[in-house]
Protein backbone atom coordinates (compact mmCIF):
# COMPACT_ATOMS: atom_id res chain seq x y z
CA MET A 1 20.58 -33.78 -5.24
CA PHE A 2 17.41 -35.43 -3.92
CA VAL A 3 16.74 -38.81 -5.00
CA PHE A 4 13.19 -39.79 -4.32
CA ASN A 5 11.87 -43.51 -4.50
CA VAL A 6 8.43 -43.12 -5.60
CA SER A 7 5.87 -45.51 -4.93
CA LEU A 8 4.56 -45.90 -1.37
CA SER A 9 8.05 -44.78 -0.38
CA GLN A 10 10.95 -42.59 -1.77
CA GLN A 11 14.57 -41.94 -0.92
CA ILE A 12 15.95 -38.42 -0.90
CA ARG A 13 19.65 -38.22 -1.99
CA VAL A 14 21.38 -34.72 -1.34
CA THR A 15 24.62 -33.68 -3.05
CA GLY A 16 25.99 -30.07 -3.17
CA GLU A 17 25.14 -29.76 -6.66
CA GLY A 18 21.60 -28.70 -6.13
CA ARG A 19 20.11 -31.32 -8.19
CA LEU A 20 16.98 -33.22 -7.26
CA LYS A 21 16.53 -36.91 -8.54
CA TRP A 22 13.77 -39.44 -8.01
CA HIS A 23 14.57 -43.11 -7.92
CA SER A 24 11.65 -45.41 -8.64
CA THR A 25 11.42 -48.83 -7.30
CA ASN A 26 8.12 -51.03 -6.43
CA LEU A 27 7.44 -51.25 -2.68
CA LYS A 28 3.78 -51.75 -2.64
CA TYR A 29 3.82 -53.92 0.52
CA PHE A 30 5.83 -51.14 2.40
CA ASP A 31 4.26 -50.08 5.96
CA SER A 32 3.49 -46.35 5.24
CA THR A 33 3.18 -45.76 9.15
CA ILE A 34 6.65 -47.01 9.90
CA LEU A 35 7.74 -45.05 6.86
CA TYR A 36 6.16 -42.03 8.01
CA THR A 37 7.84 -42.29 11.37
CA GLN A 38 11.27 -43.13 9.99
CA THR A 39 10.94 -40.13 7.47
CA VAL A 40 10.10 -37.43 9.99
CA GLN A 41 12.96 -38.64 12.11
CA ASN A 42 15.61 -38.59 9.19
CA ILE A 43 14.25 -34.90 8.41
CA ASN A 44 14.56 -33.81 11.95
CA GLN A 45 18.03 -35.39 12.46
CA ASN A 46 19.12 -34.55 8.98
CA LEU A 47 20.58 -38.21 8.65
CA TYR A 48 22.41 -38.98 5.45
CA SER A 49 23.66 -42.47 4.15
CA THR A 50 24.62 -44.12 0.91
CA CYS A 51 21.86 -44.79 -1.59
CA GLY A 52 22.68 -48.20 -2.64
CA ASP A 53 23.41 -49.64 -6.16
CA GLU A 54 20.34 -48.35 -7.57
CA ALA A 55 21.16 -44.79 -7.08
CA VAL A 56 23.39 -42.66 -9.15
CA PRO A 57 27.00 -43.00 -7.60
CA ASN A 58 28.14 -39.82 -6.21
CA ASN A 59 30.51 -39.36 -3.33
CA ASP A 60 28.62 -36.26 -2.12
CA SER A 61 25.35 -38.05 -1.91
CA SER A 62 22.84 -38.78 0.79
CA TRP A 63 19.38 -39.84 1.18
CA MET A 64 16.33 -40.34 3.29
CA HIS A 65 12.83 -41.80 2.68
CA VAL A 66 9.74 -39.99 1.86
CA SER A 67 6.04 -41.12 0.99
CA PHE A 68 4.81 -40.64 -2.42
CA ALA A 69 1.20 -40.75 -1.08
CA ILE A 70 1.93 -37.74 1.32
CA LEU A 71 3.78 -35.57 -1.27
CA ALA A 72 0.96 -36.22 -3.79
CA ALA A 73 -1.79 -35.32 -1.30
CA LYS A 74 -0.22 -31.96 -0.51
CA SER A 75 1.35 -30.89 -3.62
CA PRO A 76 -0.28 -30.96 -7.32
CA PHE A 77 3.43 -30.81 -8.56
CA PHE A 78 4.47 -33.84 -7.16
CA TYR A 79 1.13 -35.53 -8.03
CA LYS A 80 1.41 -34.68 -11.62
CA LEU A 81 5.03 -35.52 -11.70
CA PHE A 82 4.60 -39.13 -10.88
CA SER A 83 1.04 -39.92 -11.83
CA ASN A 84 0.25 -38.29 -15.29
CA GLY A 85 2.00 -40.87 -17.53
CA THR A 86 4.62 -38.60 -18.87
CA ARG A 87 7.95 -39.66 -19.62
CA GLU A 88 9.35 -38.38 -16.14
CA SER A 89 6.81 -40.50 -14.34
CA GLU A 90 7.74 -43.76 -16.11
CA GLN A 91 11.57 -43.44 -15.79
CA ARG A 92 13.68 -44.92 -13.13
CA TYR A 93 15.66 -41.81 -12.44
CA VAL A 94 13.59 -38.27 -12.71
CA THR A 95 15.97 -35.26 -12.25
CA LEU A 96 14.84 -31.81 -11.15
CA ARG A 97 17.30 -28.93 -10.72
CA ILE A 98 17.28 -26.69 -7.84
CA ASN A 99 19.72 -24.06 -6.71
CA ALA A 100 22.21 -25.27 -3.95
CA SER A 101 20.80 -22.39 -1.67
CA GLU A 102 17.32 -24.02 -1.83
CA GLU A 103 18.37 -27.18 -0.24
CA ALA A 104 17.51 -26.23 3.68
CA ALA A 105 14.32 -24.71 2.34
CA LEU A 106 12.91 -27.86 0.48
CA ILE A 107 14.04 -30.16 3.60
CA GLY A 108 11.91 -27.72 5.62
CA LEU A 109 9.12 -27.93 3.12
CA LEU A 110 9.36 -31.66 3.33
CA LYS A 111 9.06 -31.83 7.05
CA PHE A 112 5.97 -29.52 6.82
CA MET A 113 4.28 -32.12 4.15
CA TYR A 114 4.70 -34.49 6.97
CA THR A 115 4.10 -32.62 10.20
CA SER A 116 2.31 -29.51 9.22
CA THR A 117 4.71 -27.64 11.34
CA LEU A 118 8.16 -25.78 10.90
CA SER A 119 11.25 -25.41 12.88
CA VAL A 120 12.31 -22.27 11.04
CA THR A 121 11.64 -19.16 13.02
CA THR A 122 13.48 -16.28 11.12
CA ALA A 123 12.14 -14.03 8.55
CA THR A 124 14.42 -15.02 6.00
CA GLY A 125 14.26 -18.75 6.62
CA LEU A 126 10.33 -18.62 6.41
CA LEU A 127 10.72 -16.70 3.12
CA ASP A 128 12.98 -19.24 1.63
CA VAL A 129 10.46 -21.89 2.77
CA LEU A 130 7.45 -20.02 1.25
CA MET A 131 9.33 -19.58 -2.11
CA ALA A 132 9.95 -23.34 -2.14
CA ALA A 133 6.49 -24.06 -1.38
CA ASP A 134 5.26 -21.79 -4.38
CA LYS A 135 7.65 -23.40 -6.63
CA PHE A 136 6.39 -27.16 -5.62
CA GLU A 137 2.90 -25.97 -5.44
CA VAL A 138 2.24 -26.68 -1.59
CA SER A 139 -0.26 -23.86 -0.84
CA SER A 140 -0.93 -25.05 2.57
CA CYS A 141 2.66 -24.22 3.48
CA MET A 142 2.52 -20.92 1.82
CA ARG A 143 -0.39 -19.99 4.08
CA TYR A 144 1.49 -21.20 7.13
CA CYS A 145 4.74 -19.42 6.45
CA SER A 146 2.44 -16.27 5.58
CA ARG A 147 0.82 -16.63 8.95
CA LEU A 148 4.17 -17.00 10.89
CA LEU A 149 5.74 -14.01 9.04
CA HIS A 150 2.53 -12.03 9.93
CA ASP A 151 3.24 -12.87 13.58
CA LEU A 152 6.70 -11.68 13.64
CA PRO A 153 7.69 -8.08 14.66
CA MET A 154 7.42 -5.97 11.71
CA THR A 155 10.16 -3.65 10.51
CA PRO A 156 10.55 -1.06 7.67
CA ASP A 157 12.65 -3.58 5.98
CA SER A 158 10.78 -6.57 6.23
CA ALA A 159 7.54 -4.92 5.38
CA LEU A 160 9.22 -3.82 2.17
CA LEU A 161 10.69 -7.44 1.74
CA TYR A 162 6.88 -8.81 1.94
CA LEU A 163 5.55 -6.25 -0.48
CA GLU A 164 7.97 -7.72 -2.99
CA ILE A 165 6.59 -11.15 -2.75
CA PRO A 166 3.71 -11.19 -5.26
CA SER A 167 6.24 -10.52 -8.00
CA SER A 168 8.07 -13.82 -7.02
CA VAL A 169 5.27 -16.39 -6.40
CA SER A 170 2.63 -17.72 -8.47
CA LYS A 171 -0.13 -17.76 -5.90
CA ALA A 172 -0.18 -14.13 -4.59
CA ASP A 173 -3.65 -14.75 -2.65
CA ALA A 174 -2.04 -17.29 -0.22
CA VAL A 175 0.23 -14.27 0.98
CA GLN A 176 -2.36 -11.40 0.74
CA PRO A 177 -3.03 -11.25 4.46
CA LEU A 178 0.83 -10.70 4.87
CA MET A 179 0.91 -8.18 2.28
CA ASP A 180 -2.03 -6.16 3.75
CA ALA A 181 -0.11 -6.19 7.08
CA ALA A 182 2.85 -5.01 5.54
CA LYS A 183 1.24 -1.95 3.79
CA GLN A 184 -0.78 -1.14 7.05
CA TYR A 185 2.49 -0.97 8.99
CA LEU A 186 4.17 1.31 6.38
CA ALA A 187 1.06 3.55 6.28
CA SER A 188 0.99 3.75 10.06
CA ARG A 189 4.79 4.25 10.42
CA TYR A 190 4.93 7.05 7.84
CA LYS A 191 1.54 8.51 8.46
CA ASP A 192 2.95 12.25 8.52
CA LEU A 193 4.35 12.85 5.13
CA LEU A 194 6.10 16.10 6.04
CA GLU A 195 7.82 14.61 9.30
CA PHE A 196 9.03 11.45 7.39
CA ALA A 197 9.63 12.98 3.96
CA GLU A 198 13.50 12.45 3.96
CA GLU A 199 13.16 8.79 4.92
CA LEU A 200 10.35 8.21 2.42
CA LEU A 201 12.48 9.59 -0.38
CA ASN A 202 14.64 6.41 0.07
CA LEU A 203 11.72 3.82 -0.01
CA PRO A 204 11.22 1.81 -3.08
CA LEU A 205 8.18 2.17 -5.34
CA ALA A 206 6.14 -0.51 -3.57
CA GLY A 207 6.88 1.19 -0.14
CA ILE A 208 5.58 4.72 -1.69
CA GLU A 209 2.52 3.02 -3.08
CA ALA A 210 1.55 1.45 0.23
CA VAL A 211 1.98 4.79 2.06
CA LEU A 212 0.34 7.33 -0.52
CA SER A 213 -2.62 5.07 -0.98
CA ARG A 214 -4.04 5.67 2.31
CA ASP A 215 -6.95 7.93 3.10
CA ASP A 216 -5.71 9.01 6.56
CA LEU A 217 -2.20 10.30 5.33
CA GLN A 218 -1.30 13.41 7.24
CA VAL A 219 -0.48 16.30 4.61
CA ASP A 220 -1.23 19.93 4.69
CA SER A 221 -2.87 19.67 1.29
CA GLU A 222 -2.75 17.17 -1.70
CA ASN A 223 -0.41 19.79 -3.34
CA GLU A 224 2.11 18.54 -1.07
CA VAL A 225 1.58 14.92 -2.14
CA TYR A 226 2.05 16.08 -5.62
CA ASP A 227 5.24 17.73 -4.87
CA PHE A 228 6.61 14.91 -3.03
CA VAL A 229 5.90 12.46 -5.76
CA LEU A 230 7.69 14.51 -8.41
CA LYS A 231 10.73 14.80 -6.07
CA TRP A 232 10.80 10.99 -5.50
CA ALA A 233 10.30 10.25 -9.03
CA ARG A 234 13.11 12.59 -10.20
CA LEU A 235 15.45 11.07 -7.63
CA HIS A 236 14.80 7.20 -8.50
CA TYR A 237 14.02 7.78 -12.32
CA PRO A 238 16.46 10.18 -13.65
CA LYS A 239 15.58 9.47 -17.23
CA ILE A 240 12.47 11.31 -18.46
CA GLU A 241 11.04 8.57 -20.17
CA ASP A 242 11.34 6.26 -17.31
CA ARG A 243 9.78 8.88 -15.02
CA ARG A 244 6.90 9.33 -17.36
CA GLU A 245 6.36 5.65 -17.33
CA VAL A 246 6.18 5.09 -13.56
CA LEU A 247 4.24 8.21 -13.13
CA GLY A 248 1.61 7.40 -15.57
CA SER A 249 1.24 3.97 -14.80
CA ARG A 250 1.84 3.75 -11.11
CA LEU A 251 2.42 6.99 -9.02
CA GLY A 252 0.04 9.19 -10.81
CA ARG A 253 -3.02 7.40 -9.79
CA LEU A 254 -2.08 7.86 -5.97
CA ILE A 255 -2.32 11.93 -6.56
CA ARG A 256 -5.92 12.82 -5.77
CA PHE A 257 -5.72 15.81 -8.34
CA PRO A 258 -9.43 16.89 -7.75
CA PHE A 259 -8.35 18.16 -4.26
CA MET A 260 -5.47 20.19 -5.40
CA SER A 261 -5.78 23.78 -5.49
CA CYS A 262 -6.59 25.32 -9.05
CA TRP A 263 -3.29 27.21 -8.79
CA GLU A 264 -1.27 23.95 -8.45
CA LEU A 265 -3.34 22.29 -11.27
CA ASP A 266 -2.36 25.07 -13.71
CA LYS A 267 1.37 24.21 -12.98
CA VAL A 268 0.53 20.37 -13.59
CA LEU A 269 -0.46 21.31 -17.21
CA THR A 270 3.01 22.53 -17.98
CA CYS A 271 5.00 19.91 -16.06
CA ASP A 272 7.07 17.81 -18.65
CA ASP A 273 7.52 14.86 -16.10
CA PHE A 274 4.02 13.55 -17.20
CA ASP A 275 2.99 12.72 -20.38
CA HIS A 276 1.15 15.48 -22.29
CA ASP A 277 -2.03 13.36 -22.75
CA HIS A 278 -1.74 12.14 -19.16
CA ARG A 279 -1.61 15.54 -17.66
CA SER A 280 -4.25 17.05 -19.76
CA LYS A 281 -6.82 14.19 -18.94
CA VAL A 282 -6.26 14.22 -14.99
CA VAL A 283 -6.41 17.98 -14.92
CA LEU A 284 -9.51 18.25 -17.12
CA GLU A 285 -11.25 15.61 -14.62
CA ALA A 286 -10.02 17.55 -11.59
CA PHE A 287 -11.77 20.78 -12.84
CA ARG A 288 -14.76 18.90 -13.72
CA PHE A 289 -15.04 17.39 -10.32
CA LYS A 290 -14.53 20.64 -8.72
CA ALA A 291 -17.19 22.48 -10.67
CA GLU A 292 -19.98 19.63 -9.72
CA ALA A 293 -22.56 20.34 -7.11
CA PRO A 294 -22.00 18.29 -3.92
CA TYR A 295 -24.59 15.72 -4.63
CA ARG A 296 -23.21 15.44 -8.12
CA ARG A 297 -19.78 14.70 -6.34
CA ARG A 298 -21.23 11.93 -4.22
CA THR A 299 -22.85 10.26 -7.22
CA ILE A 300 -19.21 10.14 -9.07
CA LEU A 301 -17.69 8.80 -5.90
CA ALA A 302 -20.21 6.10 -5.75
CA MET A 303 -19.73 5.13 -9.50
CA GLU A 304 -15.84 4.77 -8.91
CA SER A 305 -14.51 1.55 -7.49
CA ALA A 306 -13.55 2.07 -4.03
CA VAL A 307 -11.05 -0.74 -4.09
CA THR A 308 -9.04 0.17 -7.10
CA ASN A 309 -9.41 3.94 -7.46
CA ARG A 310 -9.39 6.39 -4.65
CA ARG A 311 -8.81 9.72 -6.58
CA TYR A 312 -12.42 11.02 -5.61
CA VAL A 313 -11.87 10.38 -1.94
CA GLU A 314 -10.94 13.35 0.30
CA ARG A 315 -8.07 12.91 2.90
CA VAL A 316 -8.15 14.57 6.03
CA TYR A 317 -6.22 17.72 5.04
CA LYS A 318 -4.73 20.19 7.27
CA PHE A 319 -5.73 22.85 4.65
CA ARG A 320 -9.32 22.31 3.52
CA PRO A 321 -10.02 21.87 -0.36
CA MET A 322 -12.69 24.40 -1.51
CA LYS A 323 -14.60 25.47 -4.65
CA VAL A 324 -13.26 28.73 -6.18
CA VAL A 325 -14.84 30.83 -9.09
CA GLU A 326 -12.86 33.68 -10.41
CA PHE A 327 -13.80 36.56 -12.47
CA GLU A 328 -11.75 39.08 -14.44
CA ASN A 329 -14.42 41.79 -15.21
CA PRO A 330 -15.61 44.20 -14.16
CA HIS A 331 -13.26 43.84 -11.16
CA GLN A 332 -10.91 40.95 -10.27
CA GLN A 333 -13.23 38.90 -8.16
CA CYS A 334 -13.70 35.38 -6.81
CA PHE A 335 -16.20 33.48 -4.95
CA PHE A 336 -15.06 30.60 -2.72
CA PHE A 337 -16.98 27.75 -0.96
CA LEU A 338 -16.10 26.00 1.84
CA ASP A 339 -18.21 23.00 3.41
CA LEU A 340 -17.80 21.81 6.89
CA LYS A 341 -19.62 18.83 8.28
CA ARG A 342 -21.45 18.96 11.81
CA GLU A 343 -18.70 16.76 13.29
CA GLU A 344 -15.96 19.03 12.18
CA CYS A 345 -17.73 22.24 13.62
CA GLU A 346 -18.16 20.20 16.97
CA ASN A 347 -14.25 19.82 16.99
CA LEU A 348 -13.74 23.42 16.66
CA PHE A 349 -14.94 23.98 20.34
CA PRO A 350 -13.36 25.41 22.53
CA CYS A 351 -10.42 26.91 20.50
CA GLY A 352 -9.95 24.89 17.17
CA ARG A 353 -9.86 26.04 13.65
CA VAL A 354 -10.11 24.92 10.20
CA GLN A 355 -8.15 26.47 7.36
CA SER A 356 -8.51 26.47 3.74
CA GLN A 357 -6.05 25.73 0.88
CA LEU A 358 -4.21 28.82 -0.21
CA PHE A 359 -5.74 30.50 -3.02
CA HIS A 360 -4.46 33.38 -5.40
CA LEU A 361 -6.22 36.44 -6.71
CA ALA A 362 -4.49 39.67 -8.51
CA GLY A 363 -1.10 38.25 -7.58
CA GLN A 364 -1.98 37.86 -3.76
CA VAL A 365 -2.16 34.85 -1.53
CA PHE A 366 -5.51 34.38 0.61
CA ILE A 367 -6.36 31.83 3.17
CA LEU A 368 -9.93 31.34 4.74
CA THR A 369 -10.17 30.39 8.53
CA ALA A 370 -13.17 29.32 10.45
CA GLN A 371 -12.81 29.04 14.18
CA CYS A 372 -14.58 28.90 17.61
CA ASN A 373 -13.23 31.99 19.67
CA THR A 374 -14.59 34.22 22.50
CA ASP A 375 -13.39 37.65 23.83
CA ASP A 376 -12.87 36.58 27.40
CA GLN A 377 -13.86 33.80 29.72
CA ARG A 378 -17.20 35.85 30.75
CA SER A 379 -18.28 36.27 26.88
CA PRO A 380 -20.09 33.18 25.26
CA ASP A 381 -18.39 31.46 22.36
CA TRP A 382 -18.93 32.34 18.76
CA PHE A 383 -18.29 30.94 15.42
CA GLY A 384 -15.99 33.07 13.49
CA LEU A 385 -14.99 33.34 9.89
CA PHE A 386 -11.73 35.20 8.74
CA LEU A 387 -9.88 35.93 5.68
CA GLY A 388 -6.16 36.12 5.82
CA MET A 389 -3.84 37.97 3.19
CA GLN A 390 -0.24 37.19 3.14
CA GLU A 391 2.13 40.13 3.22
CA ILE A 392 4.00 40.79 -0.07
CA GLY A 393 7.88 40.77 -0.09
CA LEU A 394 8.53 38.06 2.36
CA GLY A 395 10.68 34.89 1.73
CA PRO A 396 8.83 31.64 0.98
CA LEU A 397 9.55 30.32 4.64
CA ALA A 398 8.48 33.57 6.26
CA ARG A 399 4.63 34.15 6.18
CA ARG A 400 3.00 36.93 7.98
CA TRP A 401 -0.78 37.57 7.45
CA ASN A 402 -3.27 40.48 7.66
CA ALA A 403 -6.74 39.18 8.63
CA MET A 404 -10.16 40.41 8.51
CA GLY A 405 -13.29 38.91 9.04
CA CYS A 406 -16.14 38.36 11.67
CA LYS A 407 -15.71 36.96 15.31
CA ASN A 408 -19.45 36.27 15.55
CA LEU A 409 -20.73 35.27 12.16
CA PHE A 410 -24.10 34.24 12.95
CA VAL A 411 -24.51 36.93 15.77
CA ILE A 412 -25.59 33.97 18.05
CA PRO A 413 -23.81 31.99 20.92
CA TRP A 414 -21.96 28.87 20.09
CA THR A 415 -24.44 26.64 21.90
CA ASP A 416 -27.28 27.94 19.52
CA PHE A 417 -25.38 27.59 16.55
CA MET A 418 -24.51 24.07 17.29
CA ALA A 419 -28.20 23.10 18.52
CA ASP A 420 -29.98 20.01 17.03
CA ASP A 421 -32.46 22.48 15.39
CA SER A 422 -29.81 24.95 14.04
CA PRO A 423 -31.27 26.22 10.85
CA TYR A 424 -27.39 26.65 9.79
CA PHE A 425 -26.86 22.75 8.95
CA ILE A 426 -28.33 21.32 5.75
CA SER A 427 -28.08 17.64 5.95
CA GLY A 428 -25.54 18.03 8.53
CA VAL A 429 -23.41 20.27 6.46
CA LEU A 430 -22.58 23.91 7.05
CA HIS A 431 -22.14 25.51 3.53
CA LEU A 432 -19.91 28.87 3.64
CA SER A 433 -19.70 31.02 0.68
CA THR A 434 -17.45 34.01 0.52
CA GLN A 435 -16.89 36.93 -2.08
CA LEU A 436 -13.76 38.74 -2.48
CA THR A 437 -13.33 41.62 -4.68
CA ILE A 438 -10.22 43.59 -5.65
CA LYS A 439 -10.80 47.29 -6.88
CA HIS A 440 -7.94 49.33 -7.96
């Protein structure tokens, strides 16, 4: 129980009941400077004594002086409580209830309101003070606690704890820098989705959102993100109704459907984990985006909010998305288009490669590979393009490819291909088009 003497000074009474009381008296001639020093000393030393005849009797009670002027200047809550002419501001005793566990945090908050410093150094202690500061509307203390927490070493547990703060506080903007740091930490730690897949499955929803929202997430393809999201949702939301809700409102927007393969998008249409209207909508949008010309894609991306929606932003995939146009007649045939930026081509030298997403035709699985290669050390380097076909009859974990293609696609050395005046780059982009026909 805290009893406040509310004029130019207050008395704080503490009991184990977790009840906050203000006791009003008229001390208009009190020396606020002496009171300030005395109050800080009382807070630091945690001094307790009986409150006198005016306080409510309680064997558990103790008190200390505080200044109404200081509290009102730092907190709209205290200012309104004692200055707005309400019944509480006119009563001799005003009671506020708090949990007993909040006592240490409240004393720390009062100390901050006088000294602008805190003696608490642990993450849990600072979080308790931050919550008390939010409750009593001391925004300066919230920002101070947020900065101290930001400076502490980050761990997965603490980062996840920080991500839960906005659901508990009314002034989320005061802790936004801490939130951003927690998201950055988790995204950096779990940057490789395949490597940390098992650990990521145990993260709560807020942690998964922080990881999957990143553009630099390391994945083979967006298909892998889709498969992981389904696996996580089925583990944490076994009821189909709950799973559809979280996929539709939270997790679904983190999957960048336009960069999934056409084969995988067809599977999305029959996936009951998503609501029928939702899955139809995202697949239709994905196919429309794939069908657009490159300049139209850039326009669509510019129209989207870069802050709230990243569905049209391509991640750095190991297997590159590409546009595929398939025909059934007169033969099973497809045209596929792969665009490579000049910087990506530069990174192929001396022995790098870029591989496309897997694509399917006539029951076969194919992959397109662009690479820099040479026959021997005395030969020049060339730009090569190869089409690989997976052998039939192998298990899902065993892949063997038959490759065909051209080691020197443009019949010029690598240096000529990458020259500043190279005719193969249009606005810094190499547009590759390949035709595949299967005849029986």
